[in-house]
Amino acid sequence: RYYCDYCDKHLANNASQRKSHLCSAGHAKLKANHYAKFRQPDEILLTDSGKKPCRNYFNTGQCQFGQLCKFSHLTDVERYKLVDQAAKLKAQQDPVQLLCQAQAAFDKWRNELQSSSNPDFVASGANEPANAK
């Protein structure tokens, strides 16, 4: 027997049965709903941009097409949250920004050491005694 994880169904294990099931609209809808859980905020915003609001979804709270709907199911509040999440993720993943933050932390540490009463601190940042040969 063939088991479809997306649909939670057992089917006869033959090619024609599997093919007809995998090509069905119900299977496609459940598969799309499954993978929609793992999309990144910027990907959601990109695919949703330019779509008109789904009248069915906003009037009744449900849409028969689910993730396959060609209209948007995002409210303005959800859209703003996604924009904020995408910006935070980008800031975390941007290597230039991480480098700038590390440099700023190092500069702050070096300035604190310079301003302390440590006469052995060398201005170059090396922690060697000033009178070393």
XYZ file of N, CA, C and O in Angstrom:
532
model
N 0.833 -1.194 0.000
C 0.000 0.000 0.000
C 0.867 1.243 0.000
O 1.918 1.274 0.613
N 0.382 2.243 -0.695
C 1.071 3.537 -0.795
C 0.421 4.499 0.199
O -0.804 4.569 0.302
N 1.247 5.243 0.959
C 0.728 6.194 1.933
C 1.160 7.601 1.540
O 2.342 7.854 1.309
N 0.210 8.515 1.457
C 0.495 9.911 1.145
C 0.518 10.701 2.455
O -0.505 10.797 3.142
N 1.686 11.236 2.796
C 1.836 11.999 4.038
C 1.007 13.281 4.027
O 0.494 13.699 5.058
N 0.934 13.931 2.881
C 0.210 15.211 2.801
C -1.287 15.015 3.041
O -1.933 15.810 3.715
N -1.836 13.966 2.472
C -3.286 13.727 2.523
C -3.691 12.786 3.645
O -4.883 12.651 3.930
N -2.710 12.121 4.264
C -2.961 11.136 5.311
C -3.905 10.046 4.803
O -4.918 9.724 5.430
N -3.552 9.492 3.623
C -4.379 8.458 2.989
C -3.526 7.272 2.571
O -2.383 7.431 2.164
N -4.124 6.094 2.632
C -3.514 4.886 2.092
C -4.166 4.609 0.739
O -5.386 4.672 0.603
N -3.336 4.305 -0.256
C -3.831 4.032 -1.602
C -3.270 2.699 -2.082
O -2.256 2.214 -1.567
N -3.902 2.163 -3.099
C -3.366 0.953 -3.731
C -2.017 1.297 -4.346
O -1.822 2.379 -4.894
N -1.079 0.377 -4.238
C 0.275 0.646 -4.709
C 0.424 0.276 -6.181
O 1.090 -0.687 -6.541
N -0.224 1.059 -7.045
C -0.010 0.877 -8.480
C 0.158 2.255 -9.116
O -0.282 3.275 -8.575
N 0.819 2.274 -10.240
C 1.212 3.533 -10.866
C 0.024 4.414 -11.236
O 0.061 5.631 -11.022
N -1.015 3.843 -11.780
C -2.155 4.657 -12.213
C -2.868 5.298 -11.021
O -3.275 6.464 -11.073
N -3.003 4.548 -9.927
C -3.653 5.085 -8.715
C -2.822 6.220 -8.121
O -3.351 7.273 -7.755
N -1.497 6.012 -8.023
C -0.617 7.060 -7.480
C -0.648 8.292 -8.361
O -0.719 9.416 -7.877
N -0.577 8.091 -9.681
C -0.559 9.217 -10.616
C -1.845 10.031 -10.520
O -1.798 11.268 -10.463
N -2.974 9.374 -10.475
C -4.239 10.110 -10.398
C -4.346 10.847 -9.065
O -4.847 11.963 -9.003
N -3.830 10.239 -7.999
C -3.864 10.920 -6.702
C -2.930 12.124 -6.681
O -3.311 13.208 -6.237
N -1.699 11.941 -7.163
C -0.716 13.024 -7.141
C -1.106 14.188 -8.044
O -0.668 15.316 -7.828
N -1.921 13.946 -9.045
C -2.374 15.007 -9.951
C -3.682 15.648 -9.499
O -4.143 16.600 -10.129
N -4.271 15.154 -8.431
C -5.571 15.671 -7.991
C -5.431 17.040 -7.331
O -4.386 17.388 -6.768
N -6.487 17.832 -7.408
C -6.493 19.177 -6.824
C -6.396 19.110 -5.297
O -5.741 19.954 -4.674
N -7.032 18.126 -4.693
C -6.974 17.986 -3.239
C -5.563 17.750 -2.739
O -5.136 18.345 -1.744
N -4.823 16.886 -3.438
C -3.436 16.610 -3.058
C -2.582 17.868 -3.241
O -1.777 18.198 -2.368
N -2.764 18.564 -4.357
C -1.989 19.780 -4.611
C -2.250 20.825 -3.530
O -1.318 21.499 -3.062
N -3.488 20.971 -3.099
C -3.851 21.939 -2.064
C -3.197 21.580 -0.729
O -2.594 22.439 -0.069
N -3.269 20.317 -0.331
C -2.673 19.902 0.931
C -1.146 19.987 0.906
O -0.519 20.345 1.903
N -0.554 19.687 -0.231
C 0.899 19.794 -0.366
C 1.340 21.253 -0.277
O 2.317 21.582 0.407
N 0.602 22.152 -0.933
C 0.923 23.585 -0.868
C 0.773 24.112 0.554
O 1.607 24.903 1.023
N -0.273 23.686 1.253
C -0.472 24.104 2.642
C 0.661 23.621 3.539
O 1.082 24.332 4.450
N 1.152 22.423 3.290
C 2.255 21.879 4.082
C 3.519 22.723 3.899
O 4.144 23.132 4.874
N 3.892 22.992 2.673
C 5.135 23.726 2.416
C 5.024 25.211 2.720
O 6.040 25.882 2.929
N 3.803 25.738 2.788
C 3.617 27.155 3.125
C 4.083 27.456 4.548
O 4.473 28.583 4.856
N 4.081 26.456 5.398
C 4.517 26.648 6.784
C 5.994 26.995 6.883
O 6.428 27.571 7.876
N 6.771 26.637 5.873
C 8.218 26.773 5.941
C 8.764 27.945 5.122
O 9.973 28.100 5.005
N 7.880 28.765 4.569
C 8.339 29.877 3.738
C 8.875 31.011 4.602
O 8.375 31.268 5.697
N 9.880 31.712 4.096
C 10.462 32.863 4.776
C 9.577 34.086 4.566
O 8.872 34.178 3.559
N 9.610 35.058 5.502
C 8.760 36.247 5.373
C 8.961 37.009 4.060
O 7.987 37.437 3.435
N 10.211 37.165 3.622
C 10.439 37.902 2.377
C 9.892 37.155 1.165
O 9.418 37.758 0.210
N 9.906 35.828 1.220
C 9.335 35.022 0.134
C 7.813 35.175 0.097
O 7.211 35.296 -0.972
N 7.186 35.190 1.273
C 5.731 35.370 1.348
C 5.345 36.733 0.789
O 4.407 36.854 0.001
N 6.080 37.764 1.187
C 5.781 39.118 0.711
C 5.978 39.228 -0.798
O 5.195 39.887 -1.485
N 7.014 38.588 -1.315
C 7.290 38.651 -2.747
C 6.185 37.992 -3.560
O 5.705 38.552 -4.549
N 5.748 36.816 -3.139
C 4.705 36.116 -3.894
C 3.339 36.776 -3.706
O 2.472 36.646 -4.570
N 3.151 37.483 -2.602
C 1.856 38.103 -2.319
C 1.743 39.526 -2.864
O 0.649 40.063 -2.969
N 2.879 40.120 -3.213
C 2.837 41.512 -3.685
C 2.104 41.590 -5.028
O 2.242 40.739 -5.896
N 1.288 42.593 -5.160
C 0.543 42.792 -6.396
C -0.766 42.028 -6.469
O -1.537 42.213 -7.402
N -1.014 41.150 -5.492
C -2.272 40.399 -5.489
C -3.374 41.254 -4.880
O -3.150 41.985 -3.916
N -4.562 41.133 -5.418
C -5.725 41.801 -4.843
C -6.219 40.966 -3.657
O -6.010 39.755 -3.622
N -6.905 41.602 -2.691
C -7.435 40.842 -1.548
C -8.503 39.837 -1.983
O -9.286 40.109 -2.893
N -8.531 38.713 -1.325
C -9.512 37.660 -1.607
C -10.831 38.025 -0.913
O -10.896 38.071 0.315
N -11.860 38.285 -1.702
C -13.152 38.680 -1.133
C -13.746 37.566 -0.275
O -14.283 37.828 0.793
N -13.661 36.327 -0.758
C -14.193 35.202 0.022
C -13.538 35.119 1.387
O -14.210 34.966 2.406
N -12.214 35.212 1.407
C -11.472 35.059 2.649
C -11.801 36.176 3.634
O -11.989 35.932 4.818
N -11.876 37.417 3.151
C -12.121 38.534 4.060
C -13.586 38.673 4.455
O -13.897 39.250 5.494
N -14.512 38.132 3.655
C -15.929 38.176 4.020
C -16.324 37.035 4.949
O -17.103 37.222 5.882
N -15.796 35.844 4.683
C -16.221 34.668 5.447
C -15.140 34.109 6.365
O -15.438 33.298 7.230
N -13.902 34.495 6.145
C -12.806 33.949 6.944
C -12.259 32.644 6.401
O -11.361 32.058 6.982
N -12.812 32.185 5.263
C -12.352 30.941 4.648
C -12.269 31.121 3.141
O -12.962 31.947 2.560
N -11.401 30.317 2.539
C -11.286 30.309 1.088
C -11.118 28.860 0.654
O -10.266 28.148 1.189
N -11.891 28.444 -0.303
C -11.840 27.049 -0.747
C -10.527 26.699 -1.435
O -10.173 25.540 -1.533
N -9.788 27.708 -1.885
C -8.544 27.449 -2.612
C -7.316 27.420 -1.699
O -6.259 26.959 -2.106
N -7.420 27.954 -0.494
C -6.308 27.931 0.453
C -5.067 28.617 -0.104
O -5.132 29.721 -0.626
N -3.916 27.923 -0.001
C -2.644 28.478 -0.469
C -2.568 28.588 -1.991
O -1.723 29.289 -2.516
N -3.466 27.920 -2.695
C -3.459 27.966 -4.160
C -4.273 29.135 -4.706
O -4.337 29.339 -5.916
N -4.891 29.909 -3.817
C -5.716 31.035 -4.242
C -4.848 32.082 -4.945
O -3.727 32.364 -4.522
N -5.390 32.658 -6.020
C -4.617 33.657 -6.753
C -4.765 35.048 -6.150
O -4.152 35.991 -6.618
N -5.551 35.172 -5.067
C -5.727 36.437 -4.370
C -5.023 36.391 -3.018
O -4.672 35.332 -2.515
N -4.841 37.551 -2.417
C -4.105 37.670 -1.160
C -5.003 37.392 0.042
O -6.130 37.858 0.106
N -4.454 36.663 1.010
C -5.146 36.400 2.269
C -4.491 37.146 3.418
O -4.838 36.927 4.578
N -3.530 38.023 3.135
C -2.823 38.759 4.181
C -3.584 40.021 4.562
O -3.979 40.804 3.699
N -3.744 40.226 5.871
C -4.308 41.489 6.348
C -3.169 42.511 6.418
O -1.991 42.139 6.327
N -3.512 43.774 6.607
C -2.475 44.798 6.719
C -1.574 44.554 7.928
O -0.358 44.738 7.859
N -2.165 44.108 9.029
C -1.381 43.827 10.236
C -0.399 42.684 9.970
O 0.786 42.776 10.328
N -0.857 41.627 9.332
C 0.030 40.503 9.008
C 1.138 40.941 8.062
O 2.289 40.530 8.203
N 0.792 41.783 7.103
C 1.787 42.267 6.145
C 2.879 43.080 6.852
O 4.063 42.908 6.600
N 2.477 43.970 7.786
C 3.461 44.763 8.533
C 4.348 43.872 9.401
O 5.550 44.108 9.517
N 3.757 42.837 9.999
C 4.546 41.902 10.802
C 5.567 41.173 9.939
O 6.711 40.982 10.345
N 5.156 40.765 8.747
C 6.078 40.065 7.841
C 7.207 40.980 7.391
O 8.358 40.549 7.286
N 6.889 42.245 7.115
C 7.926 43.209 6.713
C 8.939 43.359 7.843
O 10.153 43.360 7.615
N 8.440 43.461 9.078
C 9.313 43.596 10.240
C 10.177 42.346 10.422
O 11.386 42.443 10.649
N 9.572 41.173 10.301
C 10.332 39.921 10.433
C 11.393 39.796 9.354
O 12.520 39.375 9.618
N 11.035 40.158 8.135
C 11.994 40.071 7.024
C 13.165 41.015 7.265
O 14.322 40.653 7.001
N 12.883 42.214 7.769
C 13.960 43.172 8.048
C 14.882 42.652 9.150
O 16.107 42.773 9.044
N 14.298 42.051 10.185
C 15.116 41.496 11.271
C 15.977 40.342 10.779
O 17.147 40.231 11.143
N 15.402 39.467 9.956
C 16.180 38.349 9.416
C 17.308 38.827 8.520
O 18.417 38.307 8.559
N 17.023 39.839 7.719
C 18.056 40.370 6.827
C 19.181 40.998 7.635
O 20.355 40.828 7.305
N 18.828 41.711 8.703
C 19.845 42.326 9.554
C 20.717 41.266 10.221
O 21.920 41.454 10.381
N 20.120 40.145 10.590
C 20.889 39.064 11.220
C 21.809 38.379 10.224
O 22.884 37.923 10.578
N 21.400 38.325 8.970
C 22.156 37.567 7.981
C 23.101 38.430 7.158
O 23.889 37.906 6.401
N 23.043 39.737 7.308
C 23.873 40.625 6.502
C 25.301 40.627 7.052
O 25.551 41.158 8.128
N 26.266 40.046 6.343
C 27.633 39.945 6.868
C 28.303 41.302 7.045
O 29.115 41.478 7.953
N 27.982 42.274 6.224
C 28.583 43.598 6.357
C 28.148 44.234 7.672
O 28.955 44.816 8.403
N 26.858 44.119 7.974
C 26.358 44.682 9.221
C 26.965 43.969 10.421
O 27.319 44.602 11.410
N 27.113 42.644 10.335
C 27.741 41.906 11.425
C 29.185 42.357 11.619
O 29.648 42.505 12.758
N 29.894 42.586 10.536
C 31.277 43.052 10.614
C 31.342 44.435 11.244
O 32.201 44.708 12.091
N 30.424 45.313 10.868
C 30.388 46.660 11.449
C 30.102 46.600 12.944
O 30.697 47.345 13.724
N 29.196 45.731 13.348
C 28.890 45.589 14.769
C 30.092 45.057 15.533
O 30.392 45.518 16.637
N 30.793 44.089 14.959
C 31.978 43.541 15.611
C 33.069 44.600 15.723
O 33.737 44.713 16.757
N 33.251 45.404 14.674
C 34.256 46.468 14.706
C 33.899 47.507 15.762
O 34.769 47.985 16.494
N 32.630 47.868 15.867
C 32.193 48.837 16.871
C 32.422 48.303 18.279
O 32.872 49.040 19.170
N 32.138 47.021 18.494
C 32.369 46.415 19.807
C 33.856 46.403 20.140
O 34.251 46.693 21.277
N 34.679 46.093 19.153
C 36.119 46.084 19.379
C 36.629 47.497 19.688
O 37.429 47.684 20.606
N 36.166 48.480 18.942
C 36.580 49.869 19.184
C 36.181 50.326 20.585
O 36.952 51.008 21.274
N 34.982 49.964 21.001
C 34.514 50.323 22.342
C 35.402 49.684 23.399
O 35.828 50.338 24.362
N 35.731 48.398 23.221
C 36.600 47.696 24.149
C 37.982 48.344 24.206
O 38.538 48.569 25.272
N 38.539 48.675 23.030
C 39.866 49.290 22.968
C 39.864 50.655 23.641
O 40.785 50.987 24.396
N 38.818 51.450 23.426
C 38.732 52.773 24.056
C 38.621 52.657 25.575
O 39.193 53.477 26.303
N 37.889 51.649 26.040
C 37.791 51.443 27.482
C 39.144 51.080 28.072
O 39.509 51.544 29.150
N 39.896 50.257 27.364
C 41.237 49.900 27.842
C 42.167 51.098 27.827
O 42.949 51.298 28.746
N 42.079 51.923 26.790
C 42.937 53.102 26.695
C 42.628 54.105 27.802
O 43.530 54.742 28.331
N 41.348 54.239 28.109
C 40.971 55.234 29.107
C 41.184 54.742 30.536
O 41.152 55.518 31.472
N 41.398 53.438 30.698
C 41.660 52.918 32.046
C 43.048 53.354 32.480
O 43.854 53.831 31.688
N 43.339 53.176 33.726
C 44.643 53.615 34.248
C 45.707 52.547 34.050
O 46.529 52.326 34.909
N 45.705 51.889 32.922
C 46.685 50.851 32.619
C 47.823 51.481 31.825
O 47.697 51.702 30.626
N 48.957 51.761 32.454
C 50.072 52.409 31.735
C 50.761 51.479 30.754
O 51.482 51.926 29.887
N 50.539 50.171 30.878
C 51.195 49.214 29.988
C 50.458 49.022 28.671
O 50.920 48.304 27.794
N 49.277 49.630 28.496
C 48.497 49.457 27.278
C 49.121 50.239 26.131
O 49.425 51.413 26.251
N 49.349 49.562 25.004
C 49.931 50.187 23.825
C 48.782 50.636 22.924
O 47.820 49.895 22.718
N 48.835 51.826 22.365
C 47.749 52.409 21.577
C 47.395 51.579 20.352
O 46.306 51.694 19.825
N 48.313 50.744 19.878
C 48.020 49.943 18.686
C 47.001 48.854 18.973
O 46.503 48.238 18.056
N 46.715 48.619 20.234
C 45.742 47.581 20.563
C 46.411 46.313 21.040
O 45.766 45.451 21.588
N 47.723 46.178 20.894
C 48.419 45.000 21.381
C 48.569 45.144 22.887
O 48.811 46.238 23.391
N 48.441 44.104 23.582
C 48.515 44.167 25.041
C 49.919 43.760 25.496
O 50.112 42.772 26.145
N 50.922 44.570 25.129
C 52.298 44.356 25.533
C 52.715 45.519 26.393
O 52.242 46.630 26.212
N 53.605 45.276 27.323
C 54.136 46.401 28.113
C 54.830 47.401 27.205
O 55.481 47.053 26.229
N 54.660 48.686 27.494
C 55.227 49.752 26.668
C 56.743 49.744 26.689
O 57.389 50.167 25.741
N 57.344 49.243 27.756
C 58.788 49.239 27.852
C 59.410 47.938 27.380
O 60.570 47.669 27.627
N 58.645 47.087 26.682
C 59.183 45.813 26.184
C 60.112 46.051 25.022
O 59.956 46.991 24.263
N 61.126 45.172 24.886
C 62.118 45.338 23.826
C 61.641 44.814 22.522
O 61.156 43.850 22.244
